[in-house]
Amino acid sequence: MGIHRIGLVVPSSNVTVETEMPALLGQHADAQFSFHSSRMRMQAVSPEQLRAMNAQRERCILELGDAGVDAVLYACLVALMSVGPGEHQRVEGLVAEQLATGGSEAAVRSSAGALIEALRALGARRIALVTPYLRPLAEQVVAYIEAEGIQVHDWRALEVADNTEVGCIPGERVMDAARSLDLQGVDALVISACVQMPSLPLVQAAEDEFGLPVLSAATAGAYSLLRALDLPVDIPGAGSLLRADAPAAARQ
């Protein structure tokens, strides 16, 4: 069994995606993975720091190209969604072009694009979501998703600006925000629209409690990476999204 090398482009103050992604993909029955990160400097989740962070992308891609990765995930959702509609397609294209110039055929995905891909895979047209962001950035995330043809029926912004603090938001605070949402007629709940806000232990529990598909930026990223690598999507205990290819009896 070969090892699939996953390259992660992450903000320098992020720690959660490098914990949750190995935890998710490490449960895959048919594949093994290694994880290799390159970091872009960012401490506060503000428009100015997000722009400065995005400007470091090319260096990060050069570093990951040197590692011979099989797939790259640009792991900062708000960094792309705050730029404007369609930004994930533009950036994924630029990253793929840069990698190809260096002779790499690595698949390229982003957390922003992965969330849209996952919602479409679930057939979700009307959703609710929880974000850690300050309200103006959260509004940009909502607008980005709606520009992709998915209605955001209700949402919450926890308004945490310091990115290190985002990585320490207690699960109960996230669940309280989720419980305050109007979920009437909603097709899916995004319990964390941010790869830095910890949520992996909440996804299955929330899906069981609310009785609808629950996903996070991390589970969406795992789904997208598995699809990009043409691997079965069958990871237990992390929501129905990641059981897409499980035998029907195992999804019950």
Coordinates of N, CA and C in Angstrom, one line a residue:
M1 N 0.9 -1.2 0.0 CA 0.0 0.0 0.0 C 0.9 1.2 0.0
G2 N 0.7 2.1 -1.0 CA 1.5 3.3 -1.1 C 1.0 4.4 -0.2
I3 N 1.9 5.3 0.2 CA 1.5 6.4 1.1 C 1.2 7.6 0.2
H4 N 0.0 8.2 0.4 CA -0.4 9.4 -0.3 C 0.1 10.6 0.5
R5 N 1.0 11.4 -0.1 CA 1.5 12.6 0.5 C 0.5 13.8 0.3
I6 N 0.1 14.4 1.5 CA -0.8 15.5 1.4 C -0.1 16.8 1.9
G7 N -0.1 17.8 1.0 CA 0.5 19.1 1.3 C -0.6 20.0 1.9
L8 N -0.3 20.6 3.0 CA -1.3 21.6 3.6 C -0.6 23.0 3.6
V9 N -1.3 24.0 3.0 CA -0.9 25.4 3.1 C -1.8 26.0 4.2
V10 N -1.1 26.4 5.3 CA -1.9 26.8 6.5 C -1.4 28.1 7.0
P11 N -2.3 28.9 7.6 CA -1.8 30.1 8.3 C -0.9 29.7 9.5
S12 N 0.1 30.6 9.7 CA 1.1 30.2 10.7 C 0.5 29.9 12.1
S13 N -0.6 30.6 12.4 CA -1.2 30.4 13.8 C -2.2 29.3 13.8
N14 N -2.4 28.6 12.7 CA -3.3 27.4 12.7 C -2.6 26.2 13.3
V15 N -3.4 25.4 14.0 CA -3.0 24.1 14.5 C -4.0 23.0 14.3
T16 N -5.3 23.4 14.1 CA -6.4 22.4 14.2 C -6.4 21.6 12.9
V17 N -6.2 22.1 11.7 CA -6.3 21.3 10.5 C -5.3 20.2 10.5
E18 N -4.1 20.5 11.1 CA -3.0 19.5 11.1 C -3.2 18.5 12.1
T19 N -4.2 18.7 13.0 CA -4.7 17.6 13.9 C -5.8 16.9 13.4
E20 N -6.8 17.6 12.8 CA -8.1 16.9 12.4 C -7.9 16.2 11.1
M21 N -7.2 16.7 10.2 CA -7.0 16.0 8.9 C -6.4 14.6 9.0
P22 N -5.2 14.5 9.7 CA -4.7 13.2 10.0 C -5.6 12.3 10.8
A23 N -6.3 12.8 11.7 CA -7.3 12.0 12.5 C -8.4 11.4 11.6
L24 N -8.8 12.2 10.6 CA -9.8 11.7 9.7 C -9.3 10.7 8.7
L25 N -8.3 11.1 8.0 CA -7.8 10.3 6.9 C -7.0 9.1 7.5
G26 N -6.5 9.2 8.7 CA -5.9 8.0 9.3 C -6.8 6.9 9.6
Q27 N -8.1 7.1 9.5 CA -9.1 6.0 9.7 C -9.4 5.3 8.4
H28 N -8.9 5.8 7.3 CA -9.2 5.2 6.0 C -8.7 3.7 5.9
A29 N -9.6 2.8 5.5 CA -9.3 1.4 5.5 C -8.4 1.0 4.4
D30 N -8.3 1.7 3.3 CA -7.6 1.3 2.1 C -6.4 2.1 1.7
A31 N -6.1 3.1 2.5 CA -5.0 4.0 2.1 C -4.2 4.5 3.3
Q32 N -3.0 4.9 3.1 CA -2.2 5.6 4.1 C -1.8 6.9 3.6
F33 N -1.6 7.9 4.6 CA -1.3 9.2 4.2 C -0.1 9.8 5.1
S34 N 0.6 10.7 4.5 CA 1.6 11.5 5.3 C 1.2 13.0 5.0
F35 N 1.5 13.8 6.0 CA 1.1 15.2 5.9 C 2.3 16.2 6.0
H36 N 2.3 17.2 5.1 CA 3.4 18.1 5.0 C 2.9 19.5 4.9
S37 N 3.3 20.4 5.8 CA 2.7 21.7 5.9 C 3.7 22.8 5.5
S38 N 3.2 23.8 4.9 CA 3.9 25.1 4.7 C 3.1 26.2 5.2
R39 N 3.7 27.1 5.9 CA 2.9 28.1 6.6 C 3.1 29.5 6.1
M40 N 1.9 30.2 6.1 CA 1.8 31.6 5.7 C 1.6 32.4 7.0
R41 N 2.3 33.5 7.2 CA 2.3 34.3 8.5 C 0.9 34.9 8.6
M42 N 0.2 34.7 9.7 CA -1.1 35.3 10.0 C -1.4 35.1 11.4
Q43 N -1.8 36.1 12.1 CA -2.2 36.0 13.6 C -3.6 36.5 13.8
A44 N -4.0 37.6 13.2 CA -5.4 38.1 13.4 C -6.2 37.9 12.1
V45 N -7.4 37.4 12.3 CA -8.2 37.1 11.1 C -8.9 38.5 10.7
S46 N -8.1 39.3 10.0 CA -8.6 40.6 9.5 C -8.3 40.7 8.0
P47 N -9.1 41.5 7.3 CA -8.8 41.6 5.9 C -7.4 41.9 5.5
E48 N -6.7 42.8 6.3 CA -5.4 43.2 6.0 C -4.4 42.0 6.1
Q49 N -4.5 41.3 7.2 CA -3.6 40.1 7.5 C -3.9 39.0 6.5
L50 N -5.2 38.8 6.1 CA -5.6 37.8 5.2 C -4.9 38.1 3.8
R51 N -5.0 39.4 3.4 CA -4.3 39.7 2.1 C -2.8 39.5 2.2
A52 N -2.2 39.9 3.3 CA -0.8 39.7 3.4 C -0.4 38.2 3.4
M53 N -1.3 37.4 4.0 CA -1.0 36.0 4.1 C -1.1 35.4 2.7
N54 N -2.2 35.7 1.9 CA -2.4 35.2 0.6 C -1.2 35.5 -0.3
A55 N -0.5 36.6 -0.1 CA 0.6 37.0 -0.9 C 1.8 36.0 -0.7
Q56 N 1.8 35.2 0.3 CA 2.9 34.2 0.6 C 2.6 32.9 -0.1
R57 N 1.5 32.8 -0.8 CA 1.1 31.5 -1.4 C 2.2 30.8 -2.2
E58 N 2.8 31.6 -3.1 CA 3.7 31.0 -4.1 C 4.9 30.3 -3.4
R59 N 5.5 31.0 -2.4 CA 6.6 30.3 -1.6 C 6.1 29.0 -1.0
C60 N 4.9 29.0 -0.5 CA 4.5 27.7 0.2 C 4.3 26.6 -0.9
I61 N 3.8 27.0 -2.1 CA 3.6 26.0 -3.1 C 5.0 25.4 -3.6
L62 N 6.0 26.3 -3.7 CA 7.3 25.9 -4.1 C 7.8 24.8 -3.0
E63 N 7.6 25.1 -1.8 CA 8.1 24.2 -0.7 C 7.4 22.9 -0.8
L64 N 6.1 22.9 -1.0 CA 5.3 21.6 -1.0 C 5.7 20.8 -2.3
G65 N 5.9 21.6 -3.4 CA 6.3 20.9 -4.6 C 7.6 20.1 -4.4
D66 N 8.6 20.7 -3.6 CA 9.8 20.0 -3.3 C 9.6 18.7 -2.6
A67 N 8.5 18.6 -1.8 CA 8.2 17.4 -1.0 C 7.5 16.3 -1.9
G68 N 7.2 16.6 -3.1 CA 6.6 15.6 -4.0 C 5.3 15.2 -3.5
V69 N 4.4 16.1 -3.1 CA 3.1 15.8 -2.6 C 2.2 15.3 -3.7
D70 N 1.2 14.5 -3.4 CA 0.2 14.0 -4.4 C -1.0 14.9 -4.4
A71 N -1.3 15.6 -3.4 CA -2.4 16.6 -3.4 C -2.1 17.7 -2.4
V72 N -2.6 18.9 -2.8 CA -2.4 20.1 -1.9 C -3.7 20.6 -1.5
L73 N -3.9 21.0 -0.2 CA -5.1 21.6 0.3 C -4.7 23.0 0.8
Y74 N -5.3 24.0 0.1 CA -5.1 25.4 0.6 C -6.0 25.6 1.8
A75 N -5.5 25.5 3.0 CA -6.3 25.3 4.2 C -6.6 26.6 5.0
C76 N -7.2 27.5 4.3 CA -7.8 28.7 5.0 C -9.0 29.1 4.2
L77 N -10.2 28.8 4.7 CA -11.4 29.0 4.0 C -11.7 30.5 3.8
V78 N -11.6 31.3 4.9 CA -12.0 32.7 4.8 C -11.0 33.5 4.0
A79 N -9.7 33.1 3.9 CA -8.7 33.8 3.1 C -9.2 33.9 1.7
L80 N -9.9 32.9 1.2 CA -10.3 32.9 -0.2 C -11.7 33.5 -0.3
M81 N -12.6 33.1 0.6 CA -14.0 33.6 0.5 C -14.1 35.1 0.7
S82 N -13.2 35.7 1.5 CA -13.2 37.1 1.7 C -12.8 37.9 0.5
V83 N -12.2 37.3 -0.5 CA -11.8 38.1 -1.7 C -13.0 38.3 -2.6
G84 N -13.9 37.3 -2.7 CA -15.0 37.5 -3.5 C -15.4 36.2 -4.2
P85 N -16.6 36.1 -4.8 CA -17.1 34.9 -5.4 C -16.2 34.3 -6.5
G86 N -16.1 33.0 -6.4 CA -15.3 32.3 -7.4 C -13.8 32.2 -7.1
E87 N -13.4 32.8 -6.0 CA -11.9 32.9 -5.8 C -11.3 31.6 -5.6
H88 N -12.0 30.6 -5.1 CA -11.3 29.3 -4.9 C -10.9 28.7 -6.3
Q89 N -11.8 28.9 -7.3 CA -11.4 28.4 -8.6 C -10.2 29.1 -9.2
R90 N -10.1 30.4 -9.0 CA -9.0 31.1 -9.5 C -7.7 30.7 -8.8
V91 N -7.7 30.6 -7.5 CA -6.5 30.2 -6.7 C -6.1 28.7 -7.0
E92 N -7.1 27.8 -7.0 CA -6.7 26.5 -7.3 C -6.1 26.3 -8.7
G93 N -6.6 27.1 -9.7 CA -6.0 27.1 -11.0 C -4.6 27.6 -11.0
L94 N -4.3 28.7 -10.3 CA -3.0 29.3 -10.2 C -2.0 28.3 -9.5
V95 N -2.5 27.7 -8.4 CA -1.6 26.7 -7.7 C -1.3 25.5 -8.6
A96 N -2.3 25.0 -9.3 CA -2.0 23.9 -10.2 C -1.1 24.3 -11.3
E97 N -1.2 25.5 -11.8 CA -0.3 26.0 -12.9 C 1.1 26.1 -12.4
Q98 N 1.3 26.6 -11.1 CA 2.6 26.7 -10.5 C 3.2 25.4 -10.3
L99 N 2.5 24.4 -9.8 CA 3.0 23.1 -9.6 C 3.4 22.4 -10.9
A100 N 2.6 22.6 -11.9 CA 2.8 22.0 -13.2 C 4.1 22.5 -13.8
T101 N 4.4 23.8 -13.6 CA 5.6 24.4 -14.1 C 6.8 23.7 -13.5
G102 N 6.7 23.3 -12.2 CA 7.8 22.6 -11.5 C 7.8 21.1 -11.8
G103 N 6.9 20.6 -12.7 CA 6.9 19.2 -13.0 C 6.0 18.4 -12.1
S104 N 5.1 19.0 -11.3 CA 4.3 18.2 -10.4 C 2.9 18.1 -10.9
E105 N 2.3 17.0 -10.8 CA 0.9 16.8 -11.2 C 0.0 16.6 -10.0
A106 N 0.3 17.2 -8.9 CA -0.5 17.1 -7.7 C -1.8 17.7 -7.9
A107 N -2.8 17.0 -7.3 CA -4.2 17.5 -7.3 C -4.2 18.7 -6.4
V108 N -5.1 19.7 -6.7 CA -5.1 21.0 -5.9 C -6.5 21.2 -5.5
R109 N -6.7 21.4 -4.2 CA -8.0 21.7 -3.6 C -7.8 22.8 -2.6
S110 N -8.9 23.4 -2.2 CA -8.9 24.5 -1.2 C -10.1 24.2 -0.2
S111 N -9.9 24.7 1.0 CA -11.0 24.5 2.0 C -12.3 25.2 1.5
A112 N -12.1 26.4 0.9 CA -13.3 27.1 0.3 C -14.0 26.3 -0.7
G113 N -13.2 25.8 -1.7 CA -13.8 25.0 -2.7 C -14.4 23.6 -2.2
A114 N -13.7 23.1 -1.2 CA -14.1 21.8 -0.7 C -15.5 21.9 0.0
L115 N -15.7 23.0 0.7 CA -17.0 23.2 1.3 C -18.1 23.2 0.3
I116 N -17.9 23.9 -0.8 CA -18.9 24.0 -1.8 C -19.1 22.6 -2.4
E117 N -18.0 21.9 -2.7 CA -18.1 20.6 -3.3 C -18.8 19.6 -2.4
A118 N -18.6 19.7 -1.1 CA -19.2 18.8 -0.2 C -20.7 19.1 -0.1
L119 N -21.1 20.4 0.0 CA -22.5 20.7 0.1 C -23.2 20.2 -1.2
R120 N -22.6 20.4 -2.3 CA -23.2 19.9 -3.6 C -23.4 18.3 -3.6
A121 N -22.3 17.7 -3.0 CA -22.4 16.2 -2.9 C -23.5 15.7 -2.1
L122 N -23.9 16.5 -1.0 CA -25.0 16.2 -0.2 C -26.3 16.6 -0.8
G123 N -26.3 17.3 -1.9 CA -27.5 17.9 -2.5 C -28.1 19.0 -1.6
A124 N -27.3 19.7 -0.9 CA -27.8 20.7 0.0 C -28.0 22.0 -0.7
R125 N -29.2 22.5 -0.7 CA -29.6 23.8 -1.3 C -29.9 24.9 -0.3
R126 N -30.1 24.5 0.9 CA -30.5 25.4 2.0 C -29.8 25.0 3.3
I127 N -28.9 25.8 3.8 CA -28.0 25.4 4.9 C -28.0 26.3 6.1
A128 N -27.5 25.9 7.2 CA -27.2 26.8 8.3 C -25.7 26.6 8.6
L129 N -25.1 27.6 9.2 CA -23.7 27.5 9.5 C -23.2 28.3 10.7
V130 N -22.1 27.8 11.3 CA -21.5 28.4 12.5 C -20.1 28.8 12.0
T131 N -19.7 30.1 12.3 CA -18.3 30.6 11.9 C -17.7 31.2 13.2
P132 N -16.4 31.2 13.3 CA -15.8 31.9 14.4 C -15.5 33.4 14.1
Y133 N -15.8 33.8 12.9 CA -15.3 35.1 12.4 C -16.0 36.3 13.0
L134 N -15.4 37.5 12.9 CA -16.1 38.7 13.1 C -17.2 38.9 12.1
R135 N -18.2 39.6 12.5 CA -19.4 39.6 11.7 C -19.2 40.0 10.2
P136 N -18.4 41.1 9.9 CA -18.2 41.5 8.5 C -17.5 40.3 7.7
L137 N -16.6 39.6 8.2 CA -16.0 38.5 7.5 C -17.0 37.3 7.4
A138 N -17.8 37.1 8.4 CA -18.8 36.1 8.3 C -19.8 36.4 7.2
E139 N -20.2 37.6 7.1 CA -21.1 38.1 6.0 C -20.5 37.8 4.7
Q140 N -19.2 37.9 4.5 CA -18.6 37.6 3.2 C -18.6 36.1 2.9
V141 N -18.4 35.3 4.0 CA -18.5 33.9 3.8 C -19.9 33.5 3.3
V142 N -20.9 34.1 4.0 CA -22.3 33.8 3.6 C -22.6 34.2 2.2
A143 N -22.1 35.4 1.8 CA -22.3 35.9 0.4 C -21.6 35.0 -0.6
Y144 N -20.5 34.5 -0.2 CA -19.7 33.6 -1.1 C -20.5 32.3 -1.4
I145 N -21.0 31.7 -0.3 CA -21.7 30.5 -0.5 C -23.0 30.7 -1.3
E146 N -23.7 31.8 -1.0 CA -24.9 32.1 -1.7 C -24.6 32.3 -3.2
A147 N -23.5 32.9 -3.5 CA -23.1 33.2 -4.9 C -22.9 31.8 -5.7
E148 N -22.7 30.7 -4.9 CA -22.6 29.4 -5.5 C -23.9 28.7 -5.6
G149 N -25.0 29.4 -5.3 CA -26.3 28.9 -5.5 C -26.9 28.1 -4.3
I150 N -26.2 28.3 -3.2 CA -26.7 27.6 -2.0 C -27.2 28.6 -1.0
Q151 N -28.4 28.5 -0.5 CA -29.0 29.5 0.4 C -28.5 29.3 1.8
V152 N -28.1 30.3 2.5 CA -27.7 30.2 3.9 C -28.9 30.8 4.7
H153 N -29.7 29.8 5.2 CA -31.0 30.2 5.9 C -30.7 30.9 7.2
D154 N -29.7 30.4 8.0 CA -29.4 31.0 9.2 C -27.9 30.8 9.5
W155 N -27.3 31.7 10.3 CA -25.9 31.5 10.6 C -25.6 32.3 11.9
R156 N -24.4 31.9 12.5 CA -23.9 32.5 13.7 C -22.4 32.8 13.5
A157 N -22.0 34.0 14.0 CA -20.6 34.4 14.0 C -20.2 34.5 15.5
L158 N -19.2 33.8 15.9 CA -18.7 33.8 17.3 C -17.8 35.0 17.6
E159 N -17.4 35.7 16.5 CA -16.7 37.0 16.6 C -15.4 36.9 17.4
V160 N -14.6 35.9 17.0 CA -13.2 35.7 17.6 C -12.2 36.2 16.6
A161 N -11.5 37.2 16.8 CA -10.5 37.8 15.8 C -9.2 37.2 15.9
D162 N -8.7 36.8 17.1 CA -7.4 36.3 17.3 C -7.4 34.8 16.8
N163 N -6.5 34.5 15.8 CA -6.6 33.2 15.3 C -6.1 32.1 16.2
T164 N -5.2 32.4 17.1 CA -4.9 31.4 18.2 C -6.0 31.1 19.0
E165 N -6.8 32.1 19.4 CA -8.0 31.9 20.2 C -9.1 31.0 19.5
V166 N -9.2 31.2 18.2 CA -10.1 30.4 17.4 C -9.8 28.9 17.6
G167 N -8.5 28.6 17.7 CA -8.2 27.2 17.8 C -8.5 26.6 19.2
C168 N -8.9 27.5 20.1 CA -9.2 27.1 21.5 C -10.7 27.2 21.8
I169 N -11.6 27.5 20.9 CA -13.0 27.7 21.1 C -13.6 26.4 21.6
P170 N -14.2 26.4 22.8 CA -14.7 25.1 23.4 C -15.9 24.6 22.5
G171 N -15.9 23.2 22.4 CA -16.9 22.6 21.7 C -18.3 22.9 22.1
E172 N -18.5 23.1 23.4 CA -19.9 23.4 23.9 C -20.3 24.8 23.4
R173 N -19.4 25.7 23.2 CA -19.8 27.0 22.7 C -20.2 26.9 21.3
V174 N -19.6 26.0 20.5 CA -20.0 25.8 19.1 C -21.3 25.1 19.1
M175 N -21.5 24.1 19.9 CA -22.8 23.4 20.0 C -24.0 24.4 20.4
D176 N -23.7 25.3 21.4 CA -24.7 26.2 21.8 C -25.1 27.1 20.6
A177 N -24.1 27.5 19.8 CA -24.4 28.3 18.7 C -25.3 27.5 17.7
A178 N -24.9 26.3 17.5 CA -25.7 25.4 16.5 C -27.1 25.2 17.0
R179 N -27.3 25.1 18.3 CA -28.6 24.8 18.9 C -29.5 26.1 18.8
S180 N -28.9 27.2 18.6 CA -29.6 28.5 18.5 C -30.1 28.8 17.1
L181 N -29.6 28.0 16.1 CA -30.0 28.2 14.7 C -31.4 27.7 14.4
D182 N -32.0 28.4 13.5 CA -33.3 27.9 12.9 C -33.0 26.9 11.8
L183 N -33.2 25.6 12.1 CA -32.9 24.5 11.2 C -34.1 24.0 10.4
Q184 N -35.2 24.8 10.5 CA -36.4 24.4 9.8 C -36.2 24.4 8.3
G185 N -36.3 23.2 7.6 CA -36.2 23.2 6.2 C -34.8 23.2 5.7
V186 N -33.8 23.0 6.6 CA -32.4 23.1 6.2 C -31.9 21.7 5.8
D187 N -31.1 21.6 4.7 CA -30.6 20.4 4.2 C -29.3 19.9 4.9
A188 N -28.6 20.8 5.4 CA -27.3 20.5 6.0 C -26.9 21.6 7.0
L189 N -26.1 21.2 8.0 CA -25.5 22.2 8.9 C -24.0 22.1 8.8
V190 N -23.4 23.3 8.6 CA -21.9 23.4 8.6 C -21.6 23.9 10.0
I191 N -21.1 23.0 10.8 CA -20.9 23.3 12.3 C -19.6 24.1 12.5
S192 N -18.7 24.1 11.5 CA -17.5 24.9 11.6 C -17.1 25.3 10.2
A193 N -17.3 26.5 9.8 CA -16.9 27.0 8.5 C -15.5 27.6 8.6
C194 N -14.6 26.8 9.2 CA -13.2 27.3 9.5 C -12.4 26.1 9.9
V195 N -11.2 25.9 9.2 CA -10.4 24.7 9.6 C -9.7 24.9 10.9
Q196 N -9.7 26.1 11.4 CA -9.0 26.4 12.7 C -9.9 26.2 13.9
M197 N -11.2 26.3 13.7 CA -12.1 26.1 14.8 C -12.3 24.6 15.1
P198 N -11.9 24.1 16.2 CA -12.1 22.7 16.5 C -13.5 22.2 16.5
S199 N -13.8 21.1 15.7 CA -15.1 20.7 15.6 C -15.2 19.2 15.4
L200 N -14.1 18.5 15.1 CA -14.2 17.1 14.7 C -15.0 16.2 15.7
P201 N -14.8 16.4 17.0 CA -15.6 15.5 17.9 C -17.1 15.9 17.9
L202 N -17.5 17.0 17.3 CA -18.9 17.5 17.3 C -19.7 17.0 16.1
V203 N -19.1 16.6 15.0 CA -19.8 16.4 13.8 C -20.8 15.3 13.9
Q204 N -20.4 14.1 14.3 CA -21.3 13.0 14.4 C -22.3 13.2 15.5
A205 N -21.9 13.7 16.6 CA -22.8 14.0 17.7 C -23.9 15.0 17.3
A206 N -23.5 16.0 16.5 CA -24.5 17.0 16.1 C -25.4 16.4 15.0
E207 N -24.9 15.6 14.2 CA -25.7 14.9 13.2 C -26.8 14.0 13.8
D208 N -26.4 13.3 14.9 CA -27.3 12.5 15.6 C -28.3 13.3 16.3
E209 N -27.9 14.5 16.9 CA -28.8 15.3 17.7 C -29.8 16.0 16.8
F210 N -29.4 16.6 15.7 CA -30.2 17.4 14.8 C -31.0 16.6 13.7
G211 N -30.5 15.4 13.4 CA -31.1 14.6 12.5 C -31.0 15.1 11.0
L212 N -29.9 15.7 10.7 CA -29.6 16.1 9.3 C -28.1 16.1 9.1
P213 N -27.7 16.0 7.8 CA -26.2 16.0 7.6 C -25.5 17.1 8.2
V214 N -24.4 16.8 8.9 CA -23.5 17.9 9.5 C -22.1 17.7 9.0
L215 N -21.5 18.8 8.6 CA -20.1 18.8 8.1 C -19.4 20.0 8.6
S216 N -18.1 19.9 8.4 CA -17.2 21.0 8.8 C -16.2 21.3 7.7
A217 N -15.5 22.4 7.8 CA -14.5 22.7 6.8 C -13.5 21.5 6.7
A218 N -13.2 20.9 7.9 CA -12.2 19.8 7.9 C -12.8 18.5 7.2
T219 N -14.1 18.1 7.6 CA -14.6 16.9 6.9 C -14.8 17.2 5.4
A220 N -15.2 18.4 5.1 CA -15.3 18.7 3.6 C -13.9 18.6 2.9
G221 N -12.9 19.1 3.6 CA -11.6 19.0 3.0 C -11.1 17.5 2.8
A222 N -11.4 16.7 3.8 CA -11.1 15.2 3.7 C -11.9 14.6 2.6
Y223 N -13.2 15.0 2.4 CA -14.0 14.4 1.3 C -13.4 14.8 0.0
S224 N -13.0 16.1 -0.2 CA -12.5 16.6 -1.4 C -11.1 16.0 -1.8
L225 N -10.3 15.8 -0.8 CA -9.0 15.1 -1.0 C -9.2 13.7 -1.5
L226 N -10.1 13.0 -0.8 CA -10.3 11.6 -1.2 C -10.8 11.5 -2.6
R227 N -11.8 12.4 -3.0 CA -12.3 12.4 -4.4 C -11.1 12.8 -5.3
A228 N -10.3 13.7 -5.0 CA -9.2 14.1 -5.9 C -8.2 13.0 -6.1
L229 N -8.0 12.2 -5.1 CA -7.1 11.1 -5.2 C -7.8 9.8 -5.7
D230 N -9.0 9.9 -6.0 CA -9.8 8.7 -6.5 C -9.8 7.6 -5.5
L231 N -10.0 7.9 -4.3 CA -10.1 6.9 -3.2 C -11.5 6.9 -2.6
P232 N -11.9 5.7 -2.1 CA -13.3 5.6 -1.6 C -13.5 6.5 -0.4
V233 N -14.7 7.1 -0.4 CA -15.0 8.0 0.7 C -15.8 7.2 1.7
D234 N -15.1 6.7 2.7 CA -15.7 5.8 3.7 C -14.9 5.9 5.0
I235 N -15.3 6.9 5.8 CA -14.6 7.1 7.1 C -15.7 7.2 8.2
P236 N -15.7 6.3 9.2 CA -16.7 6.2 10.1 C -16.7 7.3 11.2
G237 N -17.8 7.6 11.8 CA -17.8 8.5 13.0 C -17.6 10.0 12.7
A238 N -17.7 10.4 11.5 CA -17.5 11.8 11.2 C -18.6 12.4 10.3
G239 N -19.8 11.9 10.4 CA -20.9 12.4 9.6 C -21.1 11.7 8.3
S240 N -22.3 11.8 7.8 CA -22.7 11.1 6.6 C -22.0 11.4 5.4
L241 N -21.5 12.7 5.3 CA -20.7 13.1 4.1 C -19.5 12.1 3.9
L242 N -18.9 11.7 4.9 CA -17.7 10.8 4.8 C -18.1 9.3 4.7
R243 N -19.3 9.0 4.6 CA -19.8 7.6 4.4 C -20.3 7.5 3.0
A244 N -20.0 8.4 2.1 CA -20.6 8.4 0.8 C -20.5 7.1 0.0
D245 N -19.3 6.4 0.2 CA -19.1 5.2 -0.5 C -19.2 3.9 0.4
A246 N -19.7 4.1 1.6 CA -19.8 3.0 2.5 C -21.0 2.1 2.0
P247 N -20.9 0.8 2.3 CA -22.0 -0.1 2.0 C -23.3 0.5 2.7
A248 N -24.4 0.3 2.1 CA -25.7 0.9 2.6 C -25.9 0.5 4.0
A249 N -25.7 -0.8 4.4 CA -25.9 -1.2 5.7 C -25.1 -0.5 6.7
A250 N -23.8 -0.1 6.3 CA -22.9 0.6 7.3 C -23.3 2.0 7.5
R251 N -24.2 2.6 6.7 CA -24.6 4.0 6.9 C -25.7 4.1 7.9
Q252 N -26.3 3.0 8.2 CA -27.5 3.1 9.1 C -27.1 3.5 10.5

